[in-house]
Amino acid sequence: MKMSLRKVLIGICASLIGFGQLAMAEKLEVFTWEPMPGKSPQLIQGMMAAAKIHNASGATVGIYQHDVGSTQLFDYVLRWDNDAAWAKTKASNNSEEWQAFWAQASENPSGKLIRSLEGYNMDTSVKAQDMASHGPYRVFIWRPVPGNTATLLNNFARAKVIHESLGARIDMYREGVGGTGNYHYLMTWDSWEAMAKFSEDVTKNAEFQKMMAESEGTAVLVQSFQGVPVMSLP
């Protein structure tokens, strides 16, 4: 019993240390919306209006349209350099401007909120503004098999080196509130053409194929999809 309690306490401390480090990393909140039939343009317009308010309160805002792997959903993404910057934007939710916007949007809704979650960039050197302008992207959401979290993160790091050598930008996120302990592997390119070239080159990369074979059974792919930014504000 004492040994079990000791293990639990060690696990709690490790988690607290990990989140303490992530508090100084790029933080994001993702709100996934499904447009009501025929109202995609209105949903985007509403997001753009909200983005101006959030941008003024210190957030870096992006609007993204899902493509393959999704049902034409939209992500409204808020990013900050750290938790302190996040708190400033959260406080602005009580402002008259935001309350007036939300009241007007609620009168004639153009979409339905499907889900929301927060995430932290695993690279503490990345800033929110670094993500302000990128092109098409792909997201791979992984759940480590119990006891294989370290292996998953090691594979992420190995894959990042290979993928960036082939022209992709890689960012890795750990889920926070709203998540279920998954890890997100985000790949972005400057254009669809760059993505196409990458897809061709990676299938020929023996090092990556070897790594994939070695990592079999250590993680479960929960979801994958691609998309493109509709708008981003620095």
Short mmCIF file of N, CA and C in Angstrom, two decimals, residues 1-13:
data_model
loop_
_atom_site.label_atom_id
_atom_site.label_comp_id
_atom_site.label_asym_id
_atom_site.label_seq_id
_atom_site.Cartn_x
_atom_site.Cartn_y
_atom_site.Cartn_z
N MET A 1 0.83 -1.20 0.00
CA MET A 1 0.00 0.00 0.00
C MET A 1 0.87 1.25 0.00
N LYS A 2 1.91 1.26 0.84
CA LYS A 2 2.79 2.43 0.90
C LYS A 2 3.49 2.64 -0.43
N MET A 3 3.91 1.54 -1.08
CA MET A 3 4.60 1.67 -2.36
C MET A 3 3.65 2.22 -3.41
N SER A 4 2.37 1.77 -3.40
CA SER A 4 1.40 2.25 -4.37
C SER A 4 1.15 3.74 -4.18
N LEU A 5 1.01 4.18 -2.92
CA LEU A 5 0.79 5.59 -2.63
C LEU A 5 2.00 6.41 -3.09
N ARG A 6 3.18 5.87 -2.87
CA ARG A 6 4.40 6.58 -3.28
C ARG A 6 4.43 6.77 -4.79
N LYS A 7 4.03 5.73 -5.53
CA LYS A 7 4.01 5.83 -6.98
C LYS A 7 3.01 6.87 -7.45
N VAL A 8 1.84 6.90 -6.77
CA VAL A 8 0.83 7.89 -7.13
C VAL A 8 1.34 9.29 -6.91
N LEU A 9 1.97 9.53 -5.76
CA LEU A 9 2.49 10.86 -5.45
C LEU A 9 3.58 11.28 -6.43
N ILE A 10 4.44 10.33 -6.79
CA ILE A 10 5.48 10.64 -7.77
C ILE A 10 4.85 11.03 -9.11
N GLY A 11 3.81 10.28 -9.50
CA GLY A 11 3.13 10.59 -10.76
C GLY A 11 2.48 11.96 -10.75
N ILE A 12 1.85 12.31 -9.60
CA ILE A 12 1.23 13.64 -9.48
C ILE A 12 2.28 14.73 -9.57
N CYS A 13 3.39 14.56 -8.88
CA CYS A 13 4.46 15.57 -8.91
C CYS A 13 5.02 15.73 -10.32
#
